[in-house]
Amino acid sequence: MTRKIIASVALVGTLSLGAAGAMDFNYNGYVGAFGNIGFGNGNKVNYGDSINQSSYAGVSGHFAGDFGFDNIHLGVGALAAFSPFNRNSIVGTKGYSLDNIYQKPFIDLSDLYFKYDTKEFKLVLGRYDVNDVLNTSDWIGGYNQGIAFNYQGQYFGIWGTYINDWLNTGYNLSPDFNSDFGKFGSGLSAFSPYNTTLGRFGNFFSRNVFSGGLDFNIADMVSINPYGAYWMNQGVNGAPLAQAGLRASLMLGDKSSFMSTTTFRTLWQNSIGIDNDFGMMYWIDQEFKFMDMFKLGAGYLYIGRKGVVSLNDRTRFYGQFFSPVGLNGNTLTRSYLNAGVSTWYVFGGFMITKTLNLDLLYAGGNYHEASAVLNWQIINDNQFNWSVGTGVVATGFNAANKLNVLAFTKFKF
């Protein structure tokens, strides 16, 4: 939780004295821990000298400060993490399997930005938490490096971003829009630095992404959100990749009693210059909420012959980031977004006064998952937030089945 300190400071110019103004200083951060015990054939990893289950654990912390001068903000922050274990499927001794997801030790500048922020318009440049700027995007979240802007009026919005790098913390977007929370525990589950960290600035243009979208809102009931993206080298054989998509939502009811939200998404993709390389995605999700406490719903997701390329997603699945074997430091690969996936799912859960949250899900088809994740906010006030969580996530349901038992805790300030 952010604590605000308001101070009056003297702004001294190079040629004159006596100019004064108000500065707002905000800081926020967290300390957290995440553990995952893996079972099943799909969690067996060959270390070269033995085959073991893919259990792992890590401790991480983040601190950031924001200096505000009216609408102008300057920010800086760092994130650090380490694992108490020397070797497992995620934190491995160098040369063993998948030792680059939760690096040991890990530290990087997560935030270093200039931001212009009004009630309706935001513009940010540098390294920043993109969730503070873009909160209507389906596929972009977490800490990015680049530039982003967002204008949101009552009925119309427009946003755009250029990204040349991103920080992988395992974070995955919440299915709920305008929420700065991700899926419970996901922001603690994996770590790797920016590609352009100290000593590696030659990679500055290796992750170029251009993306933008429009937001149309009608009477708080209907929203239509077209968007597009251009990836410089994420197509076949490093070719550019073009994407165009649409989200349409219908919201009926009242949050205090009964609310129905129907969301349809579609996405077209094509590697530019590559013959017969295009794909389509169709996704429909229906959620019912009762008294803004209990939720129940179902959905269907179809991926054509080309897997979805994205930095993030708003699916309800937990299977990727709580058993990230195969992620390999790259947030672009998720098994439920692979080519040829056709899956249905049902979900439920509850939220009691923002203190106790439970997510339940079962998915069948080409992607299988059964998950139950509980998050309890023990302290939740204006200055501090302390939460603990636990869960079970099973995927595969075949010879490569995975069962992951997880636990996590996070203290925010």
XYZ file of C-alpha atoms in Angstrom:
413
model
C 0.000 0.000 0.000
C 1.373 3.397 -0.952
C 2.118 5.879 1.844
C 2.050 9.528 0.781
C 4.299 12.143 2.282
C 3.562 15.728 1.205
C 6.359 18.258 1.638
C 6.979 21.832 0.512
C 10.416 22.227 -1.025
C 12.341 25.086 -2.628
C 12.909 24.723 -6.344
C 16.111 26.602 -7.097
C 16.787 27.473 -10.735
C 20.258 27.789 -12.181
C 19.815 31.526 -12.749
C 17.501 32.562 -9.918
C 16.561 31.776 -6.351
C 13.256 31.788 -4.605
C 11.072 29.790 -6.965
C 9.108 27.368 -4.799
C 6.598 24.585 -5.371
C 4.999 21.521 -3.851
C 6.372 18.026 -4.220
C 4.451 14.840 -3.517
C 6.584 11.849 -2.630
C 4.968 8.411 -2.799
C 6.679 5.136 -2.123
C 5.558 1.552 -2.322
C 7.054 -1.889 -2.198
C 6.779 -5.426 -0.959
C 8.645 -8.378 0.482
C 7.369 -11.818 -0.501
C 8.124 -15.515 -0.697
C 6.869 -18.294 -2.956
C 7.243 -22.066 -2.783
C 6.173 -24.811 -5.163
C 6.407 -28.587 -4.619
C 6.013 -30.566 -7.828
C 4.687 -34.101 -8.272
C 3.912 -36.229 -11.310
C 5.817 -37.358 -14.405
C 5.531 -33.944 -16.036
C 7.486 -32.367 -13.189
C 10.469 -34.719 -13.474
C 13.621 -32.923 -14.598
C 16.894 -34.410 -15.814
C 19.776 -32.602 -14.099
C 22.412 -34.596 -15.935
C 23.411 -36.637 -12.903
C 19.951 -37.390 -11.531
C 16.225 -37.028 -12.208
C 14.254 -35.116 -9.579
C 10.901 -33.430 -9.137
C 10.689 -29.745 -10.000
C 10.212 -28.158 -6.593
C 11.470 -24.620 -6.077
C 11.214 -21.586 -3.791
C 12.218 -17.955 -3.831
C 12.227 -14.744 -1.805
C 11.826 -11.348 -3.459
C 11.457 -7.680 -2.644
C 10.596 -4.466 -4.458
C 10.874 -0.792 -3.551
C 9.944 2.222 -5.688
C 9.624 5.954 -5.116
C 7.625 8.503 -7.098
C 8.423 12.243 -6.991
C 5.428 14.278 -8.159
C 5.406 17.938 -9.211
C 1.753 18.633 -10.060
C 1.192 16.483 -13.182
C 4.876 15.597 -13.658
C 6.283 12.483 -11.968
C 9.769 10.999 -11.772
C 10.152 7.452 -10.491
C 12.868 4.992 -9.603
C 12.686 1.488 -8.153
C 14.507 -1.825 -7.890
C 13.521 -5.480 -7.539
C 15.686 -8.196 -6.009
C 15.162 -11.938 -5.526
C 17.038 -15.073 -4.561
C 16.417 -18.750 -4.003
C 17.481 -20.593 -0.847
C 18.161 -23.716 -2.925
C 21.144 -24.320 -5.170
C 19.455 -26.570 -7.662
C 15.991 -27.475 -8.925
C 14.105 -27.245 -12.196
C 13.764 -23.476 -11.979
C 16.762 -22.361 -9.927
C 19.479 -24.637 -11.210
C 23.222 -24.856 -10.991
C 24.486 -23.387 -14.252
C 24.382 -25.959 -17.012
C 21.387 -27.799 -15.618
C 17.779 -27.605 -16.722
C 15.959 -24.274 -16.825
C 18.303 -22.340 -14.571
C 17.363 -18.939 -16.023
C 13.808 -18.352 -14.768
C 14.453 -17.596 -11.099
C 17.998 -16.330 -11.272
C 20.218 -16.542 -8.202
C 20.876 -13.860 -7.151
C 18.651 -11.448 -9.069
C 18.540 -7.631 -8.938
C 17.540 -5.023 -11.501
C 16.104 -1.535 -11.826
C 12.392 -2.237 -12.223
C 11.348 1.443 -12.413
C 13.100 4.433 -13.928
C 10.563 6.729 -15.568
C 9.190 10.130 -16.469
C 5.391 10.357 -16.288
C 2.803 13.006 -17.140
C -0.447 12.211 -15.360
C -3.798 14.009 -15.377
C -7.229 12.702 -14.511
C -7.906 11.481 -18.063
C -4.487 11.279 -19.750
C -1.263 9.460 -18.848
C 2.080 9.382 -20.630
C 5.113 7.476 -19.317
C 8.629 6.937 -20.642
C 11.326 4.611 -19.300
C 10.895 1.523 -17.099
C 7.527 1.344 -15.385
C 4.667 -0.811 -14.163
C 2.471 -0.751 -17.252
C -0.615 -1.617 -15.162
C -0.504 1.964 -13.859
C -0.972 3.242 -17.407
C -2.733 0.603 -19.521
C -5.625 -1.024 -17.666
C -7.818 -2.032 -20.597
C -5.335 -4.218 -22.482
C -5.856 -7.989 -22.682
C -2.263 -8.953 -23.444
C 0.119 -6.398 -21.863
C 0.993 -6.274 -18.163
C 3.831 -6.154 -15.658
C 7.032 -4.099 -15.837
C 7.892 -2.820 -19.311
C 10.594 -0.641 -20.830
C 9.567 1.864 -23.484
C 6.818 4.456 -23.785
C 3.059 4.259 -23.236
C 0.088 6.605 -23.210
C -3.567 6.246 -22.305
C -6.533 8.617 -22.630
C -9.804 7.543 -21.046
C -12.960 9.645 -21.284
C -16.460 8.717 -20.241
C -17.361 7.057 -23.531
C -14.102 6.820 -25.484
C -10.509 5.849 -24.808
C -7.327 5.388 -26.795
C -3.993 3.852 -25.774
C -0.691 2.953 -27.344
C 2.739 1.663 -26.395
C 6.175 0.929 -27.771
C 7.982 -1.758 -25.763
C 11.618 -2.751 -26.267
C 12.052 -4.906 -23.153
C 10.166 -6.381 -20.214
C 10.832 -7.772 -16.761
C 9.652 -11.323 -16.106
C 8.292 -11.750 -12.576
C 5.721 -14.434 -13.331
C 2.990 -11.803 -13.008
C -0.224 -12.532 -14.893
C -3.140 -10.138 -15.331
C -6.363 -10.411 -13.384
C -9.422 -11.399 -15.436
C -11.073 -8.284 -13.964
C -10.460 -5.043 -15.849
C -9.243 -1.892 -14.092
C -7.621 -4.115 -11.474
C -3.959 -3.772 -10.484
C -3.960 -7.262 -8.975
C -2.824 -10.269 -10.898
C -3.692 -13.886 -10.319
C -2.934 -14.703 -6.709
C 0.758 -15.312 -6.094
C 1.749 -15.088 -9.738
C 3.948 -12.009 -9.292
C 6.195 -14.021 -6.958
C 6.584 -17.192 -8.982
C 9.406 -16.469 -11.477
C 12.134 -13.890 -12.033
C 14.559 -12.921 -14.774
C 15.984 -9.453 -15.505
C 15.419 -7.066 -18.360
C 17.265 -8.159 -21.465
C 18.951 -4.738 -21.462
C 20.300 -4.902 -17.935
C 23.811 -3.757 -16.976
C 26.440 -5.097 -19.338
C 23.865 -6.208 -21.919
C 22.817 -2.963 -23.600
C 23.558 -4.485 -26.983
C 20.159 -6.206 -26.664
C 18.315 -2.874 -26.588
C 16.349 -3.453 -29.790
C 15.854 -7.227 -29.538
C 12.289 -7.111 -28.136
C 10.450 -4.444 -30.138
C 6.668 -4.383 -29.811
C 4.240 -1.704 -31.012
C 0.663 -1.983 -29.773
C -2.434 0.174 -29.471
C -6.182 0.078 -29.054
C -9.474 1.935 -28.777
C -12.104 1.737 -26.030
C -15.786 2.461 -26.660
C -18.146 2.411 -23.675
C -21.924 2.685 -23.795
C -23.896 3.405 -20.619
C -21.643 1.212 -18.439
C -23.198 -1.806 -20.131
C -21.421 -2.355 -23.427
C -17.716 -2.021 -24.181
C -16.071 -2.591 -27.570
C -12.286 -2.651 -27.653
C -10.379 -3.178 -30.939
C -6.597 -3.418 -30.713
C -3.535 -4.344 -32.716
C 0.152 -5.146 -32.306
C 3.298 -5.360 -34.414
C 6.165 -7.537 -33.136
C 9.500 -6.901 -34.856
C 10.875 -10.455 -34.609
C 8.384 -12.818 -32.951
C 7.038 -14.385 -36.143
C 8.245 -17.558 -37.850
C 12.060 -17.613 -38.257
C 12.309 -14.175 -36.644
C 9.937 -12.512 -39.106
C 7.735 -9.591 -38.022
C 4.363 -10.589 -36.586
C 1.128 -8.624 -37.036
C -1.921 -8.989 -34.787
C -5.422 -7.510 -34.845
C -8.129 -8.309 -32.337
C -11.357 -7.293 -30.682
C -12.928 -7.611 -27.243
C -16.636 -7.005 -26.724
C -18.344 -7.141 -23.326
C -21.940 -6.936 -22.137
C -22.541 -6.168 -18.457
C -26.029 -6.499 -16.964
C -27.259 -6.119 -13.405
C -26.061 -4.446 -10.235
C -22.902 -5.298 -8.286
C -24.769 -5.128 -4.989
C -27.131 -7.953 -6.002
C -26.555 -9.790 -9.288
C -24.138 -9.081 -12.126
C -23.692 -10.849 -15.467
C -20.632 -10.207 -17.634
C -20.360 -11.767 -21.098
C -17.043 -11.252 -22.907
C -16.120 -12.296 -26.440
C -12.604 -12.010 -27.849
C -11.071 -12.739 -31.212
C -7.500 -12.359 -32.467
C -5.881 -12.676 -35.910
C -2.121 -13.242 -36.308
C 0.226 -13.455 -39.280
C 3.998 -13.667 -39.769
C 4.747 -11.038 -42.412
C 6.401 -12.428 -45.531
C 5.755 -16.062 -44.554
C 3.331 -17.990 -46.789
C 0.330 -19.691 -45.163
C 1.262 -18.520 -41.687
C -1.769 -17.069 -39.996
C -3.918 -18.028 -37.056
C -7.164 -17.147 -35.315
C -8.276 -17.194 -31.703
C -11.884 -17.243 -30.425
C -12.682 -16.951 -26.760
C -15.957 -16.482 -24.917
C -16.287 -16.101 -21.144
C -19.452 -15.827 -19.047
C -19.310 -14.758 -15.398
C -22.120 -14.382 -12.861
C -21.513 -12.525 -9.601
C -23.804 -12.526 -6.608
C -23.696 -9.638 -4.081
C -20.186 -8.869 -5.352
C -19.047 -11.847 -3.274
C -19.634 -15.119 -5.107
C -18.745 -15.875 -8.719
C -19.698 -18.684 -11.060
C -19.135 -19.085 -14.773
C -17.805 -20.927 -17.788
C -15.882 -20.303 -20.982
C -14.503 -21.742 -24.185
C -11.154 -20.972 -25.831
C -10.112 -22.009 -29.349
C -6.632 -21.406 -30.785
C -6.067 -22.095 -34.491
C -2.864 -23.308 -36.086
C -0.753 -20.486 -34.651
C -0.236 -20.042 -30.915
C -1.005 -16.674 -29.355
C 2.039 -14.432 -28.881
C 1.624 -12.071 -25.917
C 3.391 -10.568 -22.924
C 0.496 -11.412 -20.624
C -3.106 -12.589 -20.654
C -6.402 -12.370 -18.777
C -7.272 -16.058 -18.838
C -8.449 -17.685 -15.611
C -5.833 -20.475 -15.745
C -3.155 -20.887 -13.078
C -1.229 -23.745 -14.695
C 1.533 -21.818 -16.411
C 3.008 -19.632 -13.709
C 2.658 -22.134 -10.881
C 4.397 -24.886 -12.840
C 6.521 -22.885 -15.289
C 8.622 -25.721 -16.693
C 9.010 -24.741 -20.342
C 8.664 -21.014 -19.715
C 12.453 -20.782 -19.951
C 12.621 -17.097 -19.112
C 10.284 -16.099 -21.961
C 6.787 -14.920 -21.133
C 5.604 -15.556 -24.679
C 4.924 -19.282 -24.281
C 1.931 -20.623 -22.378
C 0.553 -24.096 -23.029
C -3.078 -22.986 -22.905
C -2.344 -20.488 -25.713
C -0.531 -23.002 -27.942
C -1.584 -23.752 -31.508
C -4.430 -26.234 -31.808
C -5.780 -25.774 -28.277
C -9.513 -26.153 -27.891
C -10.553 -26.074 -24.256
C -13.620 -25.423 -22.160
C -13.617 -24.459 -18.500
C -15.870 -23.839 -15.551
C -14.930 -21.681 -12.575
C -16.201 -20.434 -9.267
C -15.084 -18.793 -6.064
C -15.818 -16.126 -3.532
C -14.510 -12.858 -2.126
C -15.439 -11.922 1.440
C -14.923 -8.201 2.184
C -11.710 -8.228 0.127
C -10.165 -10.359 2.872
C -10.634 -13.974 1.830
C -10.516 -14.911 -1.868
C -10.870 -18.348 -3.441
C -10.403 -19.241 -7.115
C -11.652 -22.613 -8.389
C -11.320 -23.849 -11.978
C -11.627 -27.010 -14.021
C -10.659 -27.112 -17.709
C -11.020 -29.940 -20.205
C -10.228 -30.504 -23.873
C -6.743 -30.046 -25.333
C -5.664 -28.199 -22.200
C -6.490 -29.723 -18.815
C -6.321 -27.990 -15.476
C -7.840 -28.342 -12.031
C -6.873 -25.550 -9.659
C -7.877 -24.224 -6.252
C -6.008 -21.149 -4.971
C -6.840 -19.337 -1.715
C -5.593 -15.845 -0.782
C -6.138 -14.376 2.713
C -5.400 -10.714 3.409
C -4.556 -10.776 7.098
C -3.848 -7.029 7.224
C -5.482 -4.604 4.795
C -5.415 -0.929 5.790
C -4.311 2.382 4.303
C -0.626 1.769 4.960
C 0.058 -1.961 4.945
C -1.208 -5.158 3.376
C -0.139 -8.634 4.402
C -1.517 -11.653 2.581
C -0.835 -15.373 2.641
C -1.996 -17.956 0.160
C -1.919 -21.594 -0.764
C -3.254 -23.787 -3.511
C -3.142 -26.893 -5.631
C -2.757 -26.774 -9.423
C -2.948 -29.926 -11.531
C -2.362 -29.948 -15.303
C -1.904 -32.544 -18.036
C -4.026 -35.439 -16.703
C -1.946 -37.850 -18.808
C 1.550 -39.371 -18.938
C 2.993 -35.851 -18.562
C 0.729 -34.888 -15.674
C 1.812 -32.237 -13.171
C 0.580 -31.654 -9.654
C 1.891 -28.557 -7.912
C 1.287 -27.650 -4.276
C 2.114 -24.012 -3.662
C 2.288 -21.491 -0.841
C 3.089 -17.788 -0.864
C 3.091 -14.692 1.310
C 3.414 -10.993 0.509
C 3.813 -7.918 2.699
C 3.048 -4.666 0.841
C 3.577 -1.100 1.983
